[in-house]
PDB file of C-alpha atoms in Angstrom:
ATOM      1  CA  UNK D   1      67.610  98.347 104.919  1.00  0.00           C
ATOM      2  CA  UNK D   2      66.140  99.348 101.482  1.00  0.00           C
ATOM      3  CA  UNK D   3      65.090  96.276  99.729  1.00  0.00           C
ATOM      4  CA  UNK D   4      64.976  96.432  95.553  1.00  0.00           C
ATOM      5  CA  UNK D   5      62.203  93.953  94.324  1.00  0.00           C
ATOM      6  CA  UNK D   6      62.693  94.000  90.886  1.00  0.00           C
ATOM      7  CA  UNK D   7      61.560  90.398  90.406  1.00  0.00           C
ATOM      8  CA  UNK D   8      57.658  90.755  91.206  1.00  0.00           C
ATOM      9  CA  UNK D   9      57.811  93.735  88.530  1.00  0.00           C
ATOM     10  CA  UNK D  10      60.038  91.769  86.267  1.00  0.00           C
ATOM     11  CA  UNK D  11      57.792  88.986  85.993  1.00  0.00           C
ATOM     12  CA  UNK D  12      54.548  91.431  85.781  1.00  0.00           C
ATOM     13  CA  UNK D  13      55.818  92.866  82.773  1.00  0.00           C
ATOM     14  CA  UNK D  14      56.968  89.492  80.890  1.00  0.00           C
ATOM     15  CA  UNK D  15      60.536  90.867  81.290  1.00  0.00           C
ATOM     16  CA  UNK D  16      63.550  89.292  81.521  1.00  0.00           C
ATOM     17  CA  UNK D  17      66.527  90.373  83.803  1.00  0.00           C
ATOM     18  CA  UNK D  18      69.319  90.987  80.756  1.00  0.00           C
ATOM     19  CA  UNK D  19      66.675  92.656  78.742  1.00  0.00           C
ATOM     20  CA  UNK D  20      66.260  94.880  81.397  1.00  0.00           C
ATOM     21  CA  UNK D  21      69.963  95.735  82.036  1.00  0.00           C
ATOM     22  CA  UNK D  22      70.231  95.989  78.588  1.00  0.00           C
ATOM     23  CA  UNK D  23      67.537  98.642  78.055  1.00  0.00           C
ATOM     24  CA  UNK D  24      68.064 100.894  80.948  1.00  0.00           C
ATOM     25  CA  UNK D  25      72.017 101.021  80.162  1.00  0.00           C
ATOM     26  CA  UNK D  26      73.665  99.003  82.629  1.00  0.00           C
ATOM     27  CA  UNK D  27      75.578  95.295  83.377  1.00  0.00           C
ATOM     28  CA  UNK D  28      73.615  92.515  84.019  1.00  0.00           C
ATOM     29  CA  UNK D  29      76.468  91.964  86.759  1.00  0.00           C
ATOM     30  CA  UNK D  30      74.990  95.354  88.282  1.00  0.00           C
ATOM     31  CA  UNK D  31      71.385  94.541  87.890  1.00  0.00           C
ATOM     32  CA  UNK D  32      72.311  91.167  89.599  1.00  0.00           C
ATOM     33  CA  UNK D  33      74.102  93.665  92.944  1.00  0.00           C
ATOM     34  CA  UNK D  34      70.522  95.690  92.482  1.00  0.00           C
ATOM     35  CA  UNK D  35      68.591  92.526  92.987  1.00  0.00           C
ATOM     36  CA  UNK D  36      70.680  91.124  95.897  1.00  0.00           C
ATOM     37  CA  UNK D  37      70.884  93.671  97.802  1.00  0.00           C
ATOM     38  CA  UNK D  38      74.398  94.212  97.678  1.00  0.00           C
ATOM     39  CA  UNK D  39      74.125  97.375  96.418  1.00  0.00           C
ATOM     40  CA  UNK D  40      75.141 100.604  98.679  1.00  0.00           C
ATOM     41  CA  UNK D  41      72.840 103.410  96.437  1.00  0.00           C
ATOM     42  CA  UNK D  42      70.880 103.643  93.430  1.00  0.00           C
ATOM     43  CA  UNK D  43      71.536 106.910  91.278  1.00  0.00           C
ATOM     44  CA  UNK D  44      68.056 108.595  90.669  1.00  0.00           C
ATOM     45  CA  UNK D  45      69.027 108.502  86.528  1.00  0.00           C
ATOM     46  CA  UNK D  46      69.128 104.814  86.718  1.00  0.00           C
ATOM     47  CA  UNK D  47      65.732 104.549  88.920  1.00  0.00           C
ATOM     48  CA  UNK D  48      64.063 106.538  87.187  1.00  0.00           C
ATOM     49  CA  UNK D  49      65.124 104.362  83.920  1.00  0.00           C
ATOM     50  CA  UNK D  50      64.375 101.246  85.579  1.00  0.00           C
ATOM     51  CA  UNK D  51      60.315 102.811  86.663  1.00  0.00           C
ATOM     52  CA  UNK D  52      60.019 103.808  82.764  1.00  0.00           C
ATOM     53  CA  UNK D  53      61.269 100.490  81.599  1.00  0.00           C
ATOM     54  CA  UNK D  54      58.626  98.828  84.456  1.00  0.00           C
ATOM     55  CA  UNK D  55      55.896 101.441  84.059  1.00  0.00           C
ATOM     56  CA  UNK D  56      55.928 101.573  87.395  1.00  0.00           C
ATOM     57  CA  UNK D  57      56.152 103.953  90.563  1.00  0.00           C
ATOM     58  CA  UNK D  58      59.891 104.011  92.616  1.00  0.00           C
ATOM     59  CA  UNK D  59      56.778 102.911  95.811  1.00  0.00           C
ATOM     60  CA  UNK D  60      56.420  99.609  93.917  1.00  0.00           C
ATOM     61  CA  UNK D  61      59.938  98.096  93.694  1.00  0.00           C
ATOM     62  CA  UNK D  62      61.475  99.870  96.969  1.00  0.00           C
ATOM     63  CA  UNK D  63      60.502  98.538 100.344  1.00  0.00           C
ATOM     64  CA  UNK D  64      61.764  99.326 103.663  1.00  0.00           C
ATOM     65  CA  UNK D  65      62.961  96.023 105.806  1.00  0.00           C
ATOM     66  CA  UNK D  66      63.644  96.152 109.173  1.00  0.00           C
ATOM     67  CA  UNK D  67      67.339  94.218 109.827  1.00  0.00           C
TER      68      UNK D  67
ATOM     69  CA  UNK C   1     100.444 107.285  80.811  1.00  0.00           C
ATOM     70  CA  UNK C   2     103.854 106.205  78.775  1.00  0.00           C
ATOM     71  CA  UNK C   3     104.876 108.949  80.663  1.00  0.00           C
ATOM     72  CA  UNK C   4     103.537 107.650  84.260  1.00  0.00           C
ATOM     73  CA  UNK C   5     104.674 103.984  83.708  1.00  0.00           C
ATOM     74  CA  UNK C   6     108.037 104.719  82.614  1.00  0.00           C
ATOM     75  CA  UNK C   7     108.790 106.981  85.729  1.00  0.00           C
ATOM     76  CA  UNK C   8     107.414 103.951  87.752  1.00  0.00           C
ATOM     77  CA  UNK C   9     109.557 101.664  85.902  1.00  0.00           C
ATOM     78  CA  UNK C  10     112.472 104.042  86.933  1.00  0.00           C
ATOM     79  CA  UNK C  11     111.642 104.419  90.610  1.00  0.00           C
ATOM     80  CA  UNK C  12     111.111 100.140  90.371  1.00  0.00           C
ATOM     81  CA  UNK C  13     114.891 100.143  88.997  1.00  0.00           C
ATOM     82  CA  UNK C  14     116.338 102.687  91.325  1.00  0.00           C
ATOM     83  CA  UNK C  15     114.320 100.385  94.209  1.00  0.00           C
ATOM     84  CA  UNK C  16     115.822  96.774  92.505  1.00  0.00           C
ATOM     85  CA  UNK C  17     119.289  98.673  93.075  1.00  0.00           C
ATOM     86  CA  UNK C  18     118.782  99.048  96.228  1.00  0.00           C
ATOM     87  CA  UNK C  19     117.796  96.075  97.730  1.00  0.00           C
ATOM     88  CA  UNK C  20     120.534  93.892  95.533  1.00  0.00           C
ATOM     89  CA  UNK C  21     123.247  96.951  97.499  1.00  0.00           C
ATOM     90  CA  UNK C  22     121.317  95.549 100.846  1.00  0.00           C
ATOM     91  CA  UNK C  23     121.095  92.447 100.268  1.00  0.00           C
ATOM     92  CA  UNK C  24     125.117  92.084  98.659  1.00  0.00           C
ATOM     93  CA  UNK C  25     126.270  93.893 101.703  1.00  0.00           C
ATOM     94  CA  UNK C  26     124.473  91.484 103.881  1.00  0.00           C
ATOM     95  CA  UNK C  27     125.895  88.751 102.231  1.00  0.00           C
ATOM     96  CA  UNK C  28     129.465  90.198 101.453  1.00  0.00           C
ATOM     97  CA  UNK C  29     130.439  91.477 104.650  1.00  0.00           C
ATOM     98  CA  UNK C  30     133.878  91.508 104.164  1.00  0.00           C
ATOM     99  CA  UNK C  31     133.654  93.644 101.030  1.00  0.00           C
ATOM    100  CA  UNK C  32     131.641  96.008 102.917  1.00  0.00           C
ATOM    101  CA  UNK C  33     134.509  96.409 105.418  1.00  0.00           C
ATOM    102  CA  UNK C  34     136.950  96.688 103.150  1.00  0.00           C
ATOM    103  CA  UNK C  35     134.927  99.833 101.899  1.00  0.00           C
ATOM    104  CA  UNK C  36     134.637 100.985 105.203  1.00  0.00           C
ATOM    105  CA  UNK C  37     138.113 100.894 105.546  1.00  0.00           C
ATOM    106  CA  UNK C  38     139.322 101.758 102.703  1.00  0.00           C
ATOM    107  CA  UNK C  39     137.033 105.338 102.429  1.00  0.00           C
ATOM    108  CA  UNK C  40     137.219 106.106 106.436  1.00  0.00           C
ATOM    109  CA  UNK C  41     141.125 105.231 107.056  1.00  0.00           C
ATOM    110  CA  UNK C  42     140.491 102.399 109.325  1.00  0.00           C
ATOM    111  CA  UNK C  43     143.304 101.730 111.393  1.00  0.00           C
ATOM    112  CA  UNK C  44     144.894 100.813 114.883  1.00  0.00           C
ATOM    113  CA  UNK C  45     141.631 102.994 116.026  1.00  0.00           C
ATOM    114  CA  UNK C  46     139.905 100.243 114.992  1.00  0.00           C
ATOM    115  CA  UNK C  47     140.495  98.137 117.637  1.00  0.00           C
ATOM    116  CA  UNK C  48     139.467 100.377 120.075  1.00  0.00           C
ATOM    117  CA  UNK C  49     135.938  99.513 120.950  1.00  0.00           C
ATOM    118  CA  UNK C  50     134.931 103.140 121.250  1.00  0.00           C
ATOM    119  CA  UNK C  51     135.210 103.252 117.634  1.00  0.00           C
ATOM    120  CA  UNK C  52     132.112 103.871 115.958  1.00  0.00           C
ATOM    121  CA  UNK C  53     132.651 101.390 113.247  1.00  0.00           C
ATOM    122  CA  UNK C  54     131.161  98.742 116.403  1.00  0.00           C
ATOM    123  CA  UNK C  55     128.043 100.371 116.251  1.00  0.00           C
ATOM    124  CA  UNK C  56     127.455 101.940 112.926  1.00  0.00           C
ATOM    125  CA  UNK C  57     128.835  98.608 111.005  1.00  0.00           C
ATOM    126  CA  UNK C  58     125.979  96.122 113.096  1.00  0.00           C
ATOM    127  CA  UNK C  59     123.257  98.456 113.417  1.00  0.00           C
ATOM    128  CA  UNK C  60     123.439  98.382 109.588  1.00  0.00           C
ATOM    129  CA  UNK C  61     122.997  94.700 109.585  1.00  0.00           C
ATOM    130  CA  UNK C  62     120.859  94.761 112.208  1.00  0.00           C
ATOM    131  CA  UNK C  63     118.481  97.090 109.688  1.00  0.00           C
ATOM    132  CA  UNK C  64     119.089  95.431 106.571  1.00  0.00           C
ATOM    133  CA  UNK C  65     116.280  92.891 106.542  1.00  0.00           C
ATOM    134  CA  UNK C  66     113.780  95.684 107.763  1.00  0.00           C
ATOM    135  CA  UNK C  67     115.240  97.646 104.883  1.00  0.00           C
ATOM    136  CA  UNK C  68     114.472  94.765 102.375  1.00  0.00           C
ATOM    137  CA  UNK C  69     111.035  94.294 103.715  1.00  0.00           C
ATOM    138  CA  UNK C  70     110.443  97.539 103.080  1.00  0.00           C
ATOM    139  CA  UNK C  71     111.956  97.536  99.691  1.00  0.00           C
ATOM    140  CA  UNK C  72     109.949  94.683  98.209  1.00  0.00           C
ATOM    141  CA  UNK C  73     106.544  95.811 100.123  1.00  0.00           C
ATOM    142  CA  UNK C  74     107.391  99.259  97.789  1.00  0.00           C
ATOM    143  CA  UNK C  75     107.858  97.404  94.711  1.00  0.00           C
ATOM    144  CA  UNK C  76     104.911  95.613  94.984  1.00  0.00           C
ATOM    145  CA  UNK C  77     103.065  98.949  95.232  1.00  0.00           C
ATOM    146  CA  UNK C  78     104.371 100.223  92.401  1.00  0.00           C
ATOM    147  CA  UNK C  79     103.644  98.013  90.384  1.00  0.00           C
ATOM    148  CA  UNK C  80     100.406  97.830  91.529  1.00  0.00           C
ATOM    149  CA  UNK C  81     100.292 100.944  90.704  1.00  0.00           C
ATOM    150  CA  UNK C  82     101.549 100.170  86.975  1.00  0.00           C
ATOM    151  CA  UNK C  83      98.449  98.010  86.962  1.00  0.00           C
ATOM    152  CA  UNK C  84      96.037 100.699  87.727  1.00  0.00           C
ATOM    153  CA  UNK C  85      95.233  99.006  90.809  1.00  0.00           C
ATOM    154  CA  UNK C  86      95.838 101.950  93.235  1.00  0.00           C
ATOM    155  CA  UNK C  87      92.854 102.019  95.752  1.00  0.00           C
ATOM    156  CA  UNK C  88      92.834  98.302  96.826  1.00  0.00           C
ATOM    157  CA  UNK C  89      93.259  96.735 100.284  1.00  0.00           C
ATOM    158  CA  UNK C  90      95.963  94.820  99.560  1.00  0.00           C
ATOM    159  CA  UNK C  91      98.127  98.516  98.976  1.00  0.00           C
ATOM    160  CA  UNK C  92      96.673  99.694 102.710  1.00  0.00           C
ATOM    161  CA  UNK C  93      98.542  96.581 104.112  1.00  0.00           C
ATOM    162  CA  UNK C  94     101.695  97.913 101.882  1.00  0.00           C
ATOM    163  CA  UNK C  95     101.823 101.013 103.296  1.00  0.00           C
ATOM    164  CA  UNK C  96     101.162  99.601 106.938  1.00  0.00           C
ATOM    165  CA  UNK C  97     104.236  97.065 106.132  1.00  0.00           C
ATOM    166  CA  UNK C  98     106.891  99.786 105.144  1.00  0.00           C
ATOM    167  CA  UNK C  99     105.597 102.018 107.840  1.00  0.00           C
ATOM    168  CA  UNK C 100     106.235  99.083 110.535  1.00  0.00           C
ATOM    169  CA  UNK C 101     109.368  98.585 108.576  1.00  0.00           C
ATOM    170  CA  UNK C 102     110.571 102.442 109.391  1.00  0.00           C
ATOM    171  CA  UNK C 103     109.533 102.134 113.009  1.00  0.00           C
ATOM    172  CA  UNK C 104     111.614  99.050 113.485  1.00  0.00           C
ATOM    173  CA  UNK C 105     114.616 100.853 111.995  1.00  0.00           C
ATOM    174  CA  UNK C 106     113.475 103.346 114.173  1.00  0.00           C
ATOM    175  CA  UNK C 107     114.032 101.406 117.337  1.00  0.00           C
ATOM    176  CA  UNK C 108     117.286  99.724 116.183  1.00  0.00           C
ATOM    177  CA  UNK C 109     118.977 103.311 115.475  1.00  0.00           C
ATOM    178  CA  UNK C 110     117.710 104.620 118.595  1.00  0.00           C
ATOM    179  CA  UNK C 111     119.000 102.270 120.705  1.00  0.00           C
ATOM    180  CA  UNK C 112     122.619 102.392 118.712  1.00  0.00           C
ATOM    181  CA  UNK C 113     122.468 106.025 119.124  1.00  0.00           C
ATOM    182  CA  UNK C 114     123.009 105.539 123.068  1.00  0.00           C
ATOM    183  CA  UNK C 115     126.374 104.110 122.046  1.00  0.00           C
ATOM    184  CA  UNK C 116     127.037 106.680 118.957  1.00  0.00           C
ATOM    185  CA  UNK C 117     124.920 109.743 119.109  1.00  0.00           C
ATOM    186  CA  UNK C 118     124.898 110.703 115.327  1.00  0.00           C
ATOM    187  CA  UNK C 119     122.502 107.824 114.349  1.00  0.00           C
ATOM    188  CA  UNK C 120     119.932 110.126 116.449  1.00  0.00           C
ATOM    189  CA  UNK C 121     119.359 111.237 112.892  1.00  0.00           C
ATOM    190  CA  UNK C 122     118.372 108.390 111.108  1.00  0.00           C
ATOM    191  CA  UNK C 123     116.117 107.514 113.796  1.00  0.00           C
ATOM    192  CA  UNK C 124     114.487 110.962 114.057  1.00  0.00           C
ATOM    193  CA  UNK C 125     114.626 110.390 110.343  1.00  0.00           C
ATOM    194  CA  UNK C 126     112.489 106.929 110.162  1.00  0.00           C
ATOM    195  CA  UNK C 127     109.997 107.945 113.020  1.00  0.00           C
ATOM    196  CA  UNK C 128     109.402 110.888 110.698  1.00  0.00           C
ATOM    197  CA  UNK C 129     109.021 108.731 107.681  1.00  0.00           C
ATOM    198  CA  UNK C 130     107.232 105.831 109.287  1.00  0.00           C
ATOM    199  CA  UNK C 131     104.323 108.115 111.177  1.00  0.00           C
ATOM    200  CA  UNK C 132     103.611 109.992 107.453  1.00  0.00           C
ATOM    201  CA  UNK C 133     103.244 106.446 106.072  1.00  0.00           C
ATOM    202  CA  UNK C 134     100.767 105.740 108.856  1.00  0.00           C
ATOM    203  CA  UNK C 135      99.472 108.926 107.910  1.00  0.00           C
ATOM    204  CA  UNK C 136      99.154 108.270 103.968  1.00  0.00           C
ATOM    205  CA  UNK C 137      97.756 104.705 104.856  1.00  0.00           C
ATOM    206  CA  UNK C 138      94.804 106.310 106.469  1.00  0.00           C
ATOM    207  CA  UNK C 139      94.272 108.553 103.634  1.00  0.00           C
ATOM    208  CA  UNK C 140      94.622 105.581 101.429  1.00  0.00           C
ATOM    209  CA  UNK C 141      92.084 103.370 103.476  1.00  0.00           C
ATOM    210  CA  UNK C 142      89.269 106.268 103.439  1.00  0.00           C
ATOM    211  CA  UNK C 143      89.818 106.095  99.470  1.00  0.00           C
ATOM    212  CA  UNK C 144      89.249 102.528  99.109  1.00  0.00           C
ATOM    213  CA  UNK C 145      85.683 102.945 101.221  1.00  0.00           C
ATOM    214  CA  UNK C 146      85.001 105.278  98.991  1.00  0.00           C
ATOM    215  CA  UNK C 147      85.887 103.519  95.722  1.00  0.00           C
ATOM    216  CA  UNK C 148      84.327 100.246  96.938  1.00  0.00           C
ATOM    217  CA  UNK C 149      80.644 102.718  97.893  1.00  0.00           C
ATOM    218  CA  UNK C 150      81.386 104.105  94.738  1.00  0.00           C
ATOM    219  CA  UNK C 151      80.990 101.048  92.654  1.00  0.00           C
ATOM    220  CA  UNK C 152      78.197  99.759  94.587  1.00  0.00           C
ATOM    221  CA  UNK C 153      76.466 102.751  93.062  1.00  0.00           C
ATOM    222  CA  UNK C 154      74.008 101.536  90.785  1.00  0.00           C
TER     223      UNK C 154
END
């Protein structure tokens, strides 16, 4: 499975995990399904929003976990 | 959408009618066969056991409370429907419901149609109906995979 480790990035960057949702556009419910794992696909619009908001590479919040 | 619910609404009335006809014939059996009689001459032929009034007349209450499952399973699709629920789980079981509904009438009418052959119809009829509900249910299950990937799309 595809793992989304937002919180190592989150914390980097003195973020929190509303103002995050908040500035790439979407639900803190959804951000919360991101961060769990729950989530079935990403969209690359909302990645790519979430590595700007991070100043970061897609490499350092996506990791490959063996289930 | 005024549009949409109100010819809901009307298919919910039309399906209320129904099932209070089923269910007052299933509770008024003696007005029924006073109908009977009254519209298809009923008389010493009656009593002759060939007469298909013996099989028509109990294979209708025989399918009644199939019929009035399948009735209420419809109006709770409908509405639903009305509340913009439409690819949900709980509307696959629906469909499943009235479809095992129609194959139950299905099995009654057959086997009354060994004793009088026009009810052959009905049960072609409700096989018919019942396999394109299995049919729809599929469709309708592949939908709600998709709608439940679809917002678990970030």
């Amino acid at each position: 499975m595809i793992a989304i480790n937002l919180d190592v990035m989150l914390a980097k960057r003195k973020m929190s995990s509303g103002e995050l949702a908040a500035r790439i556009g979407i639900t803190q419910a959804n951000l919360s399904i991101l961060k769990t794992g729950k989530a079935r696909a990403i969209r690359f619009s909302t990645l790519e929003a979430i590595c700007r908001e991070l100043d970061c590479q897609p490499g350092d919040i996506l990791e490959f976990k063996e289930v | 959408m005024n549009r949409k619910i109100s010819a809901i609404l009307s298919l919910v009335i039309c399906i209320l009618s129904a099932i209070v006809l089923v269910i007052g014939v299933f509770l008024f059996p003696k007005l029924f066969a006073r109908f009977y009689e009254t519209y298809h001459l009923l008389g010493p032929e009656f009593l002759l056991k060939e007469h298909p009034a013996y099989t028509v007349i109990p294979t209708f209450y025989l399918c009644s409370p199939f019929a009035a499952a399948a009735l209420f399973m419809l109006i709770r699709l409908l509405v639903n429907i009305i509340k913009e629920k439409v690819f949900v789980r709980q509307n696959v079981a629906l469909l499943f419901g009235i479809a095992c509904s129609c194959y139950a009438v299905f099995a009654v009418c057959a086997a009354a149609a060994t004793r009088y052959f026009p009810l052959v119809i009905v049960a072609f009829a409700m096989g018919v109906v019942g396999t394109l509900l299995l049919v729809v249910k599929s469709v309708m299950r592949s939908a709600v995979e998709l709608r439940e990937e679809n917002d678990l799309t970030i």
